[in-house]
PDB file of C-alpha atoms and ligand atoms in Angstrom:
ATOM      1  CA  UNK A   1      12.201 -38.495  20.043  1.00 66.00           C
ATOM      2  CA  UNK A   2      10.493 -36.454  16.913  1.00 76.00           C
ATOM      3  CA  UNK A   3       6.987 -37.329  16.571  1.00 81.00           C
ATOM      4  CA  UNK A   4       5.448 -39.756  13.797  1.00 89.00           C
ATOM      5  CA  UNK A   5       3.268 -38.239  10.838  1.00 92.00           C
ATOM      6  CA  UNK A   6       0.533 -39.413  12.747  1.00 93.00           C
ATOM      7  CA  UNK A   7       0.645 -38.310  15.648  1.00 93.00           C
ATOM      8  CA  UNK A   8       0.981 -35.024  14.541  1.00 95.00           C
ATOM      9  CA  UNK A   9      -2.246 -35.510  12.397  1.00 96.00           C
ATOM     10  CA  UNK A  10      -4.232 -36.498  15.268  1.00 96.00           C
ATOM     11  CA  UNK A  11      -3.235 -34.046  17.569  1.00 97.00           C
ATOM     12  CA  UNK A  12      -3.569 -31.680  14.791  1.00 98.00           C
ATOM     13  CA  UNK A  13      -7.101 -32.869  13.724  1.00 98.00           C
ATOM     14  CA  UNK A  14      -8.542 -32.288  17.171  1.00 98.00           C
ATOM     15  CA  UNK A  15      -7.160 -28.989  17.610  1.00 98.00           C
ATOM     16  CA  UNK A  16      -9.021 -27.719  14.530  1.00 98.00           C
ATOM     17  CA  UNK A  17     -12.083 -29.898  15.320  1.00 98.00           C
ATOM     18  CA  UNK A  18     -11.951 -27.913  18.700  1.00 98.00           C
ATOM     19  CA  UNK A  19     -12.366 -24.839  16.393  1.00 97.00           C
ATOM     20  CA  UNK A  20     -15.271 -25.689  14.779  1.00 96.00           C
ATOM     21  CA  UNK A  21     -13.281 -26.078  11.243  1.00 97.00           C
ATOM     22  CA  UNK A  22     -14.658 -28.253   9.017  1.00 96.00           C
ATOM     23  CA  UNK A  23     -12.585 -31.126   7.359  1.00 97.00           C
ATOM     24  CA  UNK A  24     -10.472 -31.297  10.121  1.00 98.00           C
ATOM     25  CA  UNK A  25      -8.410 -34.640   9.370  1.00 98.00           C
ATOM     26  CA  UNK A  26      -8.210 -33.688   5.675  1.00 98.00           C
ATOM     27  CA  UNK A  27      -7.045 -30.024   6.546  1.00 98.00           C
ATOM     28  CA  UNK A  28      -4.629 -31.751   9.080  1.00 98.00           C
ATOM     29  CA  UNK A  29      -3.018 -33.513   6.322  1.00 97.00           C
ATOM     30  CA  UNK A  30      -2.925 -30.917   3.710  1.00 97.00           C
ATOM     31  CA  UNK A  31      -1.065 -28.809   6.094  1.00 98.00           C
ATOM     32  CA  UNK A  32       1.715 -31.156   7.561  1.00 97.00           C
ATOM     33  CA  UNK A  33       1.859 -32.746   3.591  1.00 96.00           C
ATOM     34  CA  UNK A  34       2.787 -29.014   2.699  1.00 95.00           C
ATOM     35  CA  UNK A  35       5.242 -28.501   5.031  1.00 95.00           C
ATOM     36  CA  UNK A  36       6.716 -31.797   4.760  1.00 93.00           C
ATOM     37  CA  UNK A  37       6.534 -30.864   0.615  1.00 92.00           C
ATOM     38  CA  UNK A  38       5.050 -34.848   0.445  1.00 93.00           C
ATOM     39  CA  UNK A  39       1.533 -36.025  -0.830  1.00 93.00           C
ATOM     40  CA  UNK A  40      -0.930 -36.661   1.876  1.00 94.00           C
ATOM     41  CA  UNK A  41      -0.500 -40.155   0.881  1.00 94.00           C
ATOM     42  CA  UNK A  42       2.562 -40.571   1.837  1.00 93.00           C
ATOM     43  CA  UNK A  43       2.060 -39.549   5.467  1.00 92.00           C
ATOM     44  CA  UNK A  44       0.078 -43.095   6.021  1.00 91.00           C
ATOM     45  CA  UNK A  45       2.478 -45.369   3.881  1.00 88.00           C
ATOM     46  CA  UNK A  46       5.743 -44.116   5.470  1.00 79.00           C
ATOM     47  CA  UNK A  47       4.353 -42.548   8.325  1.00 75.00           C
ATOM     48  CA  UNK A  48       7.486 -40.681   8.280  1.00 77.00           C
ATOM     49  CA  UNK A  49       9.240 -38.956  11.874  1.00 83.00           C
ATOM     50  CA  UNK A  50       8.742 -35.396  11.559  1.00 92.00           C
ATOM     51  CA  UNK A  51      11.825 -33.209  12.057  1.00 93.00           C
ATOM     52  CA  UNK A  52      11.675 -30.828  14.700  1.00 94.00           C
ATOM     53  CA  UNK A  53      11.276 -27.404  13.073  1.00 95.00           C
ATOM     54  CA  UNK A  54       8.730 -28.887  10.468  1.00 96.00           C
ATOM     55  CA  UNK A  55       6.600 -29.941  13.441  1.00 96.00           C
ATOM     56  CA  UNK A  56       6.935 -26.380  14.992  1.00 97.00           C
ATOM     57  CA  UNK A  57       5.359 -24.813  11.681  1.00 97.00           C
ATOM     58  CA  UNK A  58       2.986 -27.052  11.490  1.00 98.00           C
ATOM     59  CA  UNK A  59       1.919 -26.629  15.200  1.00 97.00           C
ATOM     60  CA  UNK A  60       1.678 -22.914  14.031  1.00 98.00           C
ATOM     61  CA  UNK A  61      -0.078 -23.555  10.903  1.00 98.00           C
ATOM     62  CA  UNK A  62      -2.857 -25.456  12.853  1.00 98.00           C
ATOM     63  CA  UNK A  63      -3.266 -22.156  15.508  1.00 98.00           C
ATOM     64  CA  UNK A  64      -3.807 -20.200  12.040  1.00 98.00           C
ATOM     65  CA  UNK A  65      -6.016 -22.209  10.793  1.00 98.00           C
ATOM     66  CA  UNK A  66      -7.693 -22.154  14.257  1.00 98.00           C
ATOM     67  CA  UNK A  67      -8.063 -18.678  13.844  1.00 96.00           C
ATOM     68  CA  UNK A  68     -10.198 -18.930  11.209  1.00 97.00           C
ATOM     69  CA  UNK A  69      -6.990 -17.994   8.297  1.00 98.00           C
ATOM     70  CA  UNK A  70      -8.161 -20.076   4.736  1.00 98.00           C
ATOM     71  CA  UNK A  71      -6.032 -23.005   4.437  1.00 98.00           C
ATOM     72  CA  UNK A  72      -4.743 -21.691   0.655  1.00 98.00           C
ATOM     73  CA  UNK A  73      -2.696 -19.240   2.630  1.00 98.00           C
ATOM     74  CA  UNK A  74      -1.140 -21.933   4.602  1.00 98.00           C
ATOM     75  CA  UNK A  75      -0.397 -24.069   1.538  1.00 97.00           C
ATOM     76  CA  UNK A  76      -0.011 -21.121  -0.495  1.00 96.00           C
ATOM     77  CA  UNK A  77      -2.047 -23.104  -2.918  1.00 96.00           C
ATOM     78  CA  UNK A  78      -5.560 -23.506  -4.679  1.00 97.00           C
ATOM     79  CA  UNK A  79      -7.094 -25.458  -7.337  1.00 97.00           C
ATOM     80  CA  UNK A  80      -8.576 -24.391 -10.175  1.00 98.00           C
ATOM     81  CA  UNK A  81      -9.643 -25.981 -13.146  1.00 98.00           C
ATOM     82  CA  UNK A  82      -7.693 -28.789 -12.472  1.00 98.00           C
ATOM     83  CA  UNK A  83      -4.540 -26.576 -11.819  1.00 98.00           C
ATOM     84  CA  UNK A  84      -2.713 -25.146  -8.878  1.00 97.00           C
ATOM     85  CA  UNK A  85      -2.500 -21.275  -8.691  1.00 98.00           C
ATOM     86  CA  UNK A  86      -0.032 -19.914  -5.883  1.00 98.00           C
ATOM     87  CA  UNK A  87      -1.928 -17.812  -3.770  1.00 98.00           C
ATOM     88  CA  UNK A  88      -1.382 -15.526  -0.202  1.00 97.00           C
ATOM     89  CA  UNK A  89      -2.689 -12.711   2.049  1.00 96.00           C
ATOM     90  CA  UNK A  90      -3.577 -10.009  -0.866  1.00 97.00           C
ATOM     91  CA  UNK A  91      -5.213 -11.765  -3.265  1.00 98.00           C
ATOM     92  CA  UNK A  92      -8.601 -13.742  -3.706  1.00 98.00           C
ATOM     93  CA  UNK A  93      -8.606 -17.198  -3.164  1.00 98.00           C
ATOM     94  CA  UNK A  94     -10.160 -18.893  -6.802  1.00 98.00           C
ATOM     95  CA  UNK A  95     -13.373 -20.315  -6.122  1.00 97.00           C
ATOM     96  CA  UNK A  96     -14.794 -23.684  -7.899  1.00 96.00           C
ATOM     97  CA  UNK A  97     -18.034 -21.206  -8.707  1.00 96.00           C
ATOM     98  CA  UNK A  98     -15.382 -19.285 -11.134  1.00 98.00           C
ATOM     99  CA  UNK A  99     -15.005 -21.926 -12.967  1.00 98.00           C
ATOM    100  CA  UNK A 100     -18.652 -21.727 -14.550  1.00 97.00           C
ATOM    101  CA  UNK A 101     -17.319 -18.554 -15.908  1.00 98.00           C
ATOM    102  CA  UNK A 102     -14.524 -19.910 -17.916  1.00 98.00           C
ATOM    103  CA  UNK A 103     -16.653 -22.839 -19.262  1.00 97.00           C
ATOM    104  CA  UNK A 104     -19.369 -20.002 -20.745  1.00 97.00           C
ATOM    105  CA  UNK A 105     -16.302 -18.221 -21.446  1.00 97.00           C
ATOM    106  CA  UNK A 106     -14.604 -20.927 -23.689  1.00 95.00           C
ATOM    107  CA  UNK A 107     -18.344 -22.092 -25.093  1.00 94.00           C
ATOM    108  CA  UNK A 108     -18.794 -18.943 -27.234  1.00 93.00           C
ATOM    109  CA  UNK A 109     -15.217 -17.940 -27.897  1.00 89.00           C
ATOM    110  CA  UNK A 110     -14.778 -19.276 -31.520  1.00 77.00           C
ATOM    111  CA  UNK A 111     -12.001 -17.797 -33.303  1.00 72.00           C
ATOM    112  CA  UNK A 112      -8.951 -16.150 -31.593  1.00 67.00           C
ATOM    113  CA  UNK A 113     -10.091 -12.424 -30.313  1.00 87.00           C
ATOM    114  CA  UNK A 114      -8.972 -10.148 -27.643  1.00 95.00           C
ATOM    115  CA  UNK A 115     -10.637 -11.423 -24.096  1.00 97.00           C
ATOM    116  CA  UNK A 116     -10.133  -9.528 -21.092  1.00 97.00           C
ATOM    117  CA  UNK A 117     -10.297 -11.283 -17.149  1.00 98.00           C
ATOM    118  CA  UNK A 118     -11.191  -7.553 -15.357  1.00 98.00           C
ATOM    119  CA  UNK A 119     -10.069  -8.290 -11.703  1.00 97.00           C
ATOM    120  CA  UNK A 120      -7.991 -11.071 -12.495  1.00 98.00           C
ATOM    121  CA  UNK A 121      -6.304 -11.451  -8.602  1.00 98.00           C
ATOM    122  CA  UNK A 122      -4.319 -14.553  -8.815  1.00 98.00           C
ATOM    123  CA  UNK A 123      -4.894 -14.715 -12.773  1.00 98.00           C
ATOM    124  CA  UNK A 124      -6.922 -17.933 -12.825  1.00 98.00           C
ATOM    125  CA  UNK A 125      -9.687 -17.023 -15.094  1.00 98.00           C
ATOM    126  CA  UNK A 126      -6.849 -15.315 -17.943  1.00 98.00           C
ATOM    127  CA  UNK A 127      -4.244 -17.855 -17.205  1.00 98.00           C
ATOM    128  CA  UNK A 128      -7.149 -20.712 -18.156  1.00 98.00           C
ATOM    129  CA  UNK A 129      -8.664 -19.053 -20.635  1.00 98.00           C
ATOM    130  CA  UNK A 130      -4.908 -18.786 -22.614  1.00 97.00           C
ATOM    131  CA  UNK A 131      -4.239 -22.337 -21.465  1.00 97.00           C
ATOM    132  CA  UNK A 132      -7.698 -23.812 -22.575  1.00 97.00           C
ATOM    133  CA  UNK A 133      -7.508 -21.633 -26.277  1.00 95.00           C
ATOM    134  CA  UNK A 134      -3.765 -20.822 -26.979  1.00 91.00           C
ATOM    135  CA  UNK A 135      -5.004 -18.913 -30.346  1.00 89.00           C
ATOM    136  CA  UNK A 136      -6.752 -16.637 -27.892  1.00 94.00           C
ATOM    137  CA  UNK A 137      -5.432 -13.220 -27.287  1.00 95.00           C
ATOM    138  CA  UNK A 138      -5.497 -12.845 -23.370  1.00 97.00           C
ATOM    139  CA  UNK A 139      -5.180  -9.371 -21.115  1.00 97.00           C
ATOM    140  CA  UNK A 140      -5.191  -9.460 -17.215  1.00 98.00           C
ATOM    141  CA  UNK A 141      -6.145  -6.137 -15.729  1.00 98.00           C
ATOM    142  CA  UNK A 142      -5.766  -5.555 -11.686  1.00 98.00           C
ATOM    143  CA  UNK A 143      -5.670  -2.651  -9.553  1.00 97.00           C
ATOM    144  CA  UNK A 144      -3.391  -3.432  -6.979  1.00 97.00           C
ATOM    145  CA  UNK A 145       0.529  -5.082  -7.600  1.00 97.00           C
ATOM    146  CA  UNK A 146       0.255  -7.925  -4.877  1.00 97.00           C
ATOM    147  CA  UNK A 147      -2.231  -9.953  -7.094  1.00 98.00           C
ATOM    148  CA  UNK A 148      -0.503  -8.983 -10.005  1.00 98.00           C
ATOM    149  CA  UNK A 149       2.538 -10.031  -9.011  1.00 98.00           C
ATOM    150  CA  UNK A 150       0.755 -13.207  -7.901  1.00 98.00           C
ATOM    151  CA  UNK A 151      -0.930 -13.406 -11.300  1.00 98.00           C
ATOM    152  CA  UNK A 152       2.639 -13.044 -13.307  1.00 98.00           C
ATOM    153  CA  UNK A 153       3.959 -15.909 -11.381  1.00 98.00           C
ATOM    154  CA  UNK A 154       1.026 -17.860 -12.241  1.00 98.00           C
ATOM    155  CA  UNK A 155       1.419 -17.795 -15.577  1.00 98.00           C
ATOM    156  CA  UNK A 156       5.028 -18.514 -15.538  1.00 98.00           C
ATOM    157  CA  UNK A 157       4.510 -21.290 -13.553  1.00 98.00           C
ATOM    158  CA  UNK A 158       1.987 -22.703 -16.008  1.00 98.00           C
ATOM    159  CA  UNK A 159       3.712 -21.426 -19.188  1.00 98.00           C
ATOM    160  CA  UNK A 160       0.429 -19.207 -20.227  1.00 98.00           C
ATOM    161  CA  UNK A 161       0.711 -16.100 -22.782  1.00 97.00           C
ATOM    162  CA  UNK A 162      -0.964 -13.281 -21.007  1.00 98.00           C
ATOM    163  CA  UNK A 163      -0.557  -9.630 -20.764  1.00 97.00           C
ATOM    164  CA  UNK A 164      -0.861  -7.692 -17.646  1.00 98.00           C
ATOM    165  CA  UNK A 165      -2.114  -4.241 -17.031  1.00 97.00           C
ATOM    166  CA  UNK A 166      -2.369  -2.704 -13.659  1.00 98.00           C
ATOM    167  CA  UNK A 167      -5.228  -0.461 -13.930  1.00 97.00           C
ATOM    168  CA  UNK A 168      -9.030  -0.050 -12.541  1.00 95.00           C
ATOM    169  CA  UNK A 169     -11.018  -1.797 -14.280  1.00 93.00           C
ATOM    170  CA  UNK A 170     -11.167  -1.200 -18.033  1.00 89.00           C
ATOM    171  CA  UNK A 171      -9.539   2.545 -17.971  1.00 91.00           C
ATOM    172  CA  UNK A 172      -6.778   1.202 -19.636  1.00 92.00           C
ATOM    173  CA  UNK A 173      -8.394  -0.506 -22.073  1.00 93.00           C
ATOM    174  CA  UNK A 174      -9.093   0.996 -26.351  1.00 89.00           C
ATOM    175  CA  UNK A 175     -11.978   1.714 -27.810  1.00 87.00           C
ATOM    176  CA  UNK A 176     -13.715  -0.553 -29.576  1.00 89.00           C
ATOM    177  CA  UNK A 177     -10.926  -3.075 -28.831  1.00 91.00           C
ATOM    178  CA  UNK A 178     -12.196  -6.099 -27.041  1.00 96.00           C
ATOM    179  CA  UNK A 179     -14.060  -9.178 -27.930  1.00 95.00           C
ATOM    180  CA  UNK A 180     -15.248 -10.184 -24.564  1.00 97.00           C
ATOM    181  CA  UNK A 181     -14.861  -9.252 -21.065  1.00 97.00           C
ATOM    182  CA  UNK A 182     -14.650 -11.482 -17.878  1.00 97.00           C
ATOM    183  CA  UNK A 183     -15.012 -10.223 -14.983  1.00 98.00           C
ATOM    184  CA  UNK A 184     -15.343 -12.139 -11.232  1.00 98.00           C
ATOM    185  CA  UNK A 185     -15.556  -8.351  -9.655  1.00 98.00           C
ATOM    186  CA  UNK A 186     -16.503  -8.221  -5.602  1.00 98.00           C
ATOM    187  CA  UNK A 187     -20.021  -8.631  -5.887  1.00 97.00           C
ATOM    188  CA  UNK A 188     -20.276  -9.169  -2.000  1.00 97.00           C
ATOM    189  CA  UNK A 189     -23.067  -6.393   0.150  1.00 97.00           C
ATOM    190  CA  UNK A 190     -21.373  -5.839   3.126  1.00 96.00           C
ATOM    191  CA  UNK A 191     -24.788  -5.177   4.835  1.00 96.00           C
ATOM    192  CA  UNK A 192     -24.589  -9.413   4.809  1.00 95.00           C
ATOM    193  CA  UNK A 193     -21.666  -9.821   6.526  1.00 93.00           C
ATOM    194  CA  UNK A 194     -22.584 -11.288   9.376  1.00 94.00           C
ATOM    195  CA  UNK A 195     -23.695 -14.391   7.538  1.00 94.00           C
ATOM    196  CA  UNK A 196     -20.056 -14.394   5.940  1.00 93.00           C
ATOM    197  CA  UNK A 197     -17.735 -17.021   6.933  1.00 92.00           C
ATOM    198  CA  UNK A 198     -14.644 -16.137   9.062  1.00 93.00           C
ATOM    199  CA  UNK A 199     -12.632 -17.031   6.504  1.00 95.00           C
ATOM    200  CA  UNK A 200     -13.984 -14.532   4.365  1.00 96.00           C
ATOM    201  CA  UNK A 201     -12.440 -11.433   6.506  1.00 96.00           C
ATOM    202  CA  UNK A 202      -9.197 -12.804   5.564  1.00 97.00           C
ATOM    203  CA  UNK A 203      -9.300 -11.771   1.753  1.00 97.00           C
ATOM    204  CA  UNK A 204      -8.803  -8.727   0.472  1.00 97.00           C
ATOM    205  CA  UNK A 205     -11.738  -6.343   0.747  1.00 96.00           C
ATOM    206  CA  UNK A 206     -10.942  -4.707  -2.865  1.00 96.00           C
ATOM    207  CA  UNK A 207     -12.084  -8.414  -3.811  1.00 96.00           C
ATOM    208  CA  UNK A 208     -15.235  -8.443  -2.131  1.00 97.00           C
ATOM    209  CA  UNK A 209     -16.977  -5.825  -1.456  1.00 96.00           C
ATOM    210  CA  UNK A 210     -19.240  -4.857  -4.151  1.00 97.00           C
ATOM    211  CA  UNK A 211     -21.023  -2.079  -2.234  1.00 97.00           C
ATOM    212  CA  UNK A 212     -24.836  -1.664  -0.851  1.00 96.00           C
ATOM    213  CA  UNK A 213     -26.348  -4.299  -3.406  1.00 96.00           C
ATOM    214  CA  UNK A 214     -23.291  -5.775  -4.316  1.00 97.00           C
ATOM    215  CA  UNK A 215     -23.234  -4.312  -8.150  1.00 98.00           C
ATOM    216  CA  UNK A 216     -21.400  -1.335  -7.885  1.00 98.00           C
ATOM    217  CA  UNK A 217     -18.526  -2.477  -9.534  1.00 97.00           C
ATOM    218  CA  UNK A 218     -19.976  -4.045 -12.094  1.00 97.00           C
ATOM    219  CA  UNK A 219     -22.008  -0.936 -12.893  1.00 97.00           C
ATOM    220  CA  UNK A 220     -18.973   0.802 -12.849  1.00 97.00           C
ATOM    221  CA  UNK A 221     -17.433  -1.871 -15.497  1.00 97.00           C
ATOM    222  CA  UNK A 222     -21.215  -1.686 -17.527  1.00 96.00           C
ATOM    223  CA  UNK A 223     -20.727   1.959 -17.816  1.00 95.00           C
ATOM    224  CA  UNK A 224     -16.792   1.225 -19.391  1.00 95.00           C
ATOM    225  CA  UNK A 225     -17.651  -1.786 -21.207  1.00 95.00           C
ATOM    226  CA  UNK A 226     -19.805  -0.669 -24.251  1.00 91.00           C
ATOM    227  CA  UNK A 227     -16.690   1.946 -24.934  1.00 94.00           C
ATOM    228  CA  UNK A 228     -14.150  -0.853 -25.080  1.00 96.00           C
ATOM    229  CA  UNK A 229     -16.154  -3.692 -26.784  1.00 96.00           C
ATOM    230  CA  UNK A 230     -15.952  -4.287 -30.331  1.00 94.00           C
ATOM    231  CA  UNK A 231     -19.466  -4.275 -32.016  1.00 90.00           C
ATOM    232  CA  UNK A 232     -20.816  -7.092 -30.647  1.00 88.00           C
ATOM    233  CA  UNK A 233     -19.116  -7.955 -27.578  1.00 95.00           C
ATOM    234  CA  UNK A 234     -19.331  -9.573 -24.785  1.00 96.00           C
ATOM    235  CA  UNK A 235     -19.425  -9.237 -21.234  1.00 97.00           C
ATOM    236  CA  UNK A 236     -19.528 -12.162 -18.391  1.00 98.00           C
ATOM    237  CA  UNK A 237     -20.139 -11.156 -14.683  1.00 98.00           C
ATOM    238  CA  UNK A 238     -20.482 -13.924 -11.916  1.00 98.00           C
ATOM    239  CA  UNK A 239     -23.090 -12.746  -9.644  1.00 97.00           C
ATOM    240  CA  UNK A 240     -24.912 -14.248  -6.964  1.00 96.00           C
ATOM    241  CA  UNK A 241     -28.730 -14.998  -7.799  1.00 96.00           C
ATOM    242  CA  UNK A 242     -30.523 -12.168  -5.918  1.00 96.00           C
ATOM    243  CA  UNK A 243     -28.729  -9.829  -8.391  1.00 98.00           C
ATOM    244  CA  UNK A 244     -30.323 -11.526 -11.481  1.00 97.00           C
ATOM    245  CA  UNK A 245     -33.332  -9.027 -11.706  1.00 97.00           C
ATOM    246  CA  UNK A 246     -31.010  -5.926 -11.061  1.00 97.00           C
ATOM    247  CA  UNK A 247     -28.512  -6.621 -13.414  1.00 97.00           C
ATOM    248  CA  UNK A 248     -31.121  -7.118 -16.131  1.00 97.00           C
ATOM    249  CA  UNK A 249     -32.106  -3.627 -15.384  1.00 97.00           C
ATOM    250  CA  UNK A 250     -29.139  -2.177 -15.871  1.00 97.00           C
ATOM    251  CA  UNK A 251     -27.469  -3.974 -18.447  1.00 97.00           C
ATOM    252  CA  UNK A 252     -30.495  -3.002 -20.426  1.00 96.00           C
ATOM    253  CA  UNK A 253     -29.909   0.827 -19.211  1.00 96.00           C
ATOM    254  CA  UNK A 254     -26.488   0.724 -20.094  1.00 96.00           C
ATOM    255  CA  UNK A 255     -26.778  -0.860 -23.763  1.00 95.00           C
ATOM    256  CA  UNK A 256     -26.710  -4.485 -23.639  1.00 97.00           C
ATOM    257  CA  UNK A 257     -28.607  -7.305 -24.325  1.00 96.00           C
ATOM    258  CA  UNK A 258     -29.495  -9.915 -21.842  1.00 97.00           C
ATOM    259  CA  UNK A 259     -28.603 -13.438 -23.570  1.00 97.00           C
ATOM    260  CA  UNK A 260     -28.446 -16.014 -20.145  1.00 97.00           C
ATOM    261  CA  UNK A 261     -27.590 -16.658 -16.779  1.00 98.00           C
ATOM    262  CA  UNK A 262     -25.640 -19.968 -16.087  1.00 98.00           C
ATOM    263  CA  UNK A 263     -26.077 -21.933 -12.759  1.00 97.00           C
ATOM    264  CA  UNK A 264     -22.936 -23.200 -10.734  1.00 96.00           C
ATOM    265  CA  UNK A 265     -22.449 -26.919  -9.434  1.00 93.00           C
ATOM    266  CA  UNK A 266     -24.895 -25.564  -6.090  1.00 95.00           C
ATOM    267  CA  UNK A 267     -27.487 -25.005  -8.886  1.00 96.00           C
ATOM    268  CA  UNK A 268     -27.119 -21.274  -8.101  1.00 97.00           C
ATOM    269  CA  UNK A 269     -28.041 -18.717 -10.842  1.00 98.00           C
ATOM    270  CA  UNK A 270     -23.888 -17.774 -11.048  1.00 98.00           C
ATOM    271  CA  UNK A 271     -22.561 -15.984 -14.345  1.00 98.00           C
ATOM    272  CA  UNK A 272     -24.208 -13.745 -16.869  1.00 98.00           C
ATOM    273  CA  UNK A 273     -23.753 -13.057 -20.521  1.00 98.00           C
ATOM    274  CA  UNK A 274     -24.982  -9.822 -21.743  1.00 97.00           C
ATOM    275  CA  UNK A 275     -23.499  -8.589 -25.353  1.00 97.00           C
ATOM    276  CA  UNK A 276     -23.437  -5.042 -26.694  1.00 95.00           C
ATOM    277  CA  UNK A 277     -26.450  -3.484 -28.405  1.00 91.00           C
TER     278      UNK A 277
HETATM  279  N1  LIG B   1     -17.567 -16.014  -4.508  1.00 67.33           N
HETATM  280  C1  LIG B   1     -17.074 -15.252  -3.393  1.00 67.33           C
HETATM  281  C2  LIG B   1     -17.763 -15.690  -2.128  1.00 67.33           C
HETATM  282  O1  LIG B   1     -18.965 -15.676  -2.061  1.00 67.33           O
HETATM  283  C3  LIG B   1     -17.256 -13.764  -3.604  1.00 67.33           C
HETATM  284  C4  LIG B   1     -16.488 -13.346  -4.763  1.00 67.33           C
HETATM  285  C5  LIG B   1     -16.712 -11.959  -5.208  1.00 67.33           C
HETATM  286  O2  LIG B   1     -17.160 -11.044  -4.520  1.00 67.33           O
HETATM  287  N2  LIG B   1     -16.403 -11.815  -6.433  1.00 67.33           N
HETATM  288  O3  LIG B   1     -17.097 -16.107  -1.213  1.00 67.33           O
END
C-alpha cells in the first residue's frame, strides 16, 4: 500500500528534527509539496497516497536536507520580494536582508538611468529592480555562467528586461556610463567560519568569501566604480555592521561620499549608499 501525505510528513519531520534542522514540519512539507508539485495545503485537505517513486525522492530529499544541503536546492526555489527565483548548487541563495537593498535602491532612483546589480547570481536584485521600475535601464554582470544562466531564466520566467554581461565585476562596464551600482558582493571573512551555518558551505564560495575583513571585493568594485559612474553616481553595498567604520574609510579614500547606512528587518546596520565625489 503507498503511504498517505502524512505519514510521510511525520516520518519526514522527525528525521530532520533528529538533525537538529530547524522548521522541521514546515521543511517536511515544503519538500514532499515540491515533489508532489501541490501546495502544502493540499497535503492536509486531500491527504493524498503518495506514489511510489515520489516517496523515494522525497525520502532522499529529507537525507539531503539532513546533511545540512539548504532546502532552495531541494525545491529549486526561493522567495524574494514577493517572487520566486529558481535557484541550485552554483548560485547564491537570495536572502530577505537583500531586499533592503532594492528598497534604497528604488527610493532614490527617480527617472529612468542605467543601474547595474554587480554580482547578480540568480538575478534577483536586477530582475526586481526592472520589474519594480520598467522605465529603468537594467544590466546584470556575473563572473561565472551557472548563475548567469540561472539569472537569464529568471528573468524569462518573470518577463523582466535585463541585460547580461559575464564579466568581473565592473571591467566590462564604460566610462562614465552608470547611474548607480548595486552590488550584494561576498562580504563574508572566512576567519568566522566556524560560527557559519552548515548550510552556508553549500553555496558557492565566489559568493561569499569577501577575504580577511570581508571588503575585498568591494574595494576592488570602489576602486572600478568612480571610472564607470556618471558624475554623481551611486553605489549600494550590503555589508554586515562591523564593516560600517571600514567602509567609511575607504569610500572616502577612494572618492565618495558617505550619505547612509540602512538597517535590515534584524535591525542590523545592512546596505550603504555612498555617491561619487
Ligand atoms: N548574507 C549572506 C549571509 O550572511 C552573505 C552574503 C554575502 O557574502 N554577500 O549568509
Amino acid at each position: 500500500m503507498t503511504p498517505s501525505a502524512q505519514t510521510l510528513l511525520r516520518w519526514g519531520a522527525r528525521r530532520l528534527e533528529a538533525s537538529a534542522v530547524p522548521n522541521s514540519f514546515w521543511t517536511a512539507e515544503q519538500l514532499l509539496a515540491g515533489r508532489l508539485g501541490c501546495q502544502t495545503v493540499e497535503l492536509h485537505v486531500e491527504s493524498p497516497s503518495v506514489p511510489e517513486e515520489v516517496r523515494a525522492l522525497f525520502e532522499t530529499d529529507v537525507a539531503s536536507r539532513s546533511g545540512g544541503m539548504p532546502l532552495q536546492y531541494l525545491t529549486q526555489t526561493a522567495g524574494f520580494y514577493g517572487r520566486d527565483f529558481a535557484v541550485g548548487p552554483g548560485v547564491f541563495i537570495p536572502r530577505p536582508e537583500t531586499e533592503v537593498l532594492v528598497e534604497t535602491a528604488l527610493e532614490i532612483l527617480t527617472h529612468s538611468p542605467l543601474v547595474v546589480d554587480v554580482g547578480t547570481g540568480s538575478g534577483a536584485i536586477a530582475i526586481t529592480l526592472a520589474l519594480e521600475r520598467p522605465g529603468l535601464q537594467v544590466l546584470g554582470v556575473d563572473q561565472f555562467s551557472i548563475p548567469l544562466r540561472f539569472a537569464r531564466a529568471n528573468a524569462r520566467r518573470h518577463g523582466a528586461r535585463v541585460q547580461w554581461v559575464q564579466a568581473d565585476l565592473g571591467s566590462a562596464l564604460a566610462a562614465r556610463s552608470v547611474d548607480l551600482l548595486a552590488a550584494n558582493l561576498p562580504y563574508l571573512d572566512p576567519a568566522q567560519s566556524d560560527s557559519w551555518g552548515r548550510e552556508l558551505f553549500w553555496e558557492p564560495w565566489a559568493a561569499l568569501n569577501g577575504g580577511s575583513g570581508g571588503l575585498h571585493e568591494a574595494l576592488r568594485l570602489l576602486r572600478q566604480a568612480s571610472a564607470v559612474l556618471k558624475p554623481d553616481g551611486g553605489l549600494l553595498l550590503e555589508i554586515v555592521p562591523d564593516q560600517v567604520e571600514p567602509l567609511k574609510a575607504l569610500a572616502r579614500a577612494n572618492g565618495f561620499r558617505w550619505d547612509r547606512v540602512v538597517r535590515d528587518l534584524a535591525g542590523l546596520d545592512r546596505v550603504v549608499l555612498l555617491w561619487k565625489n
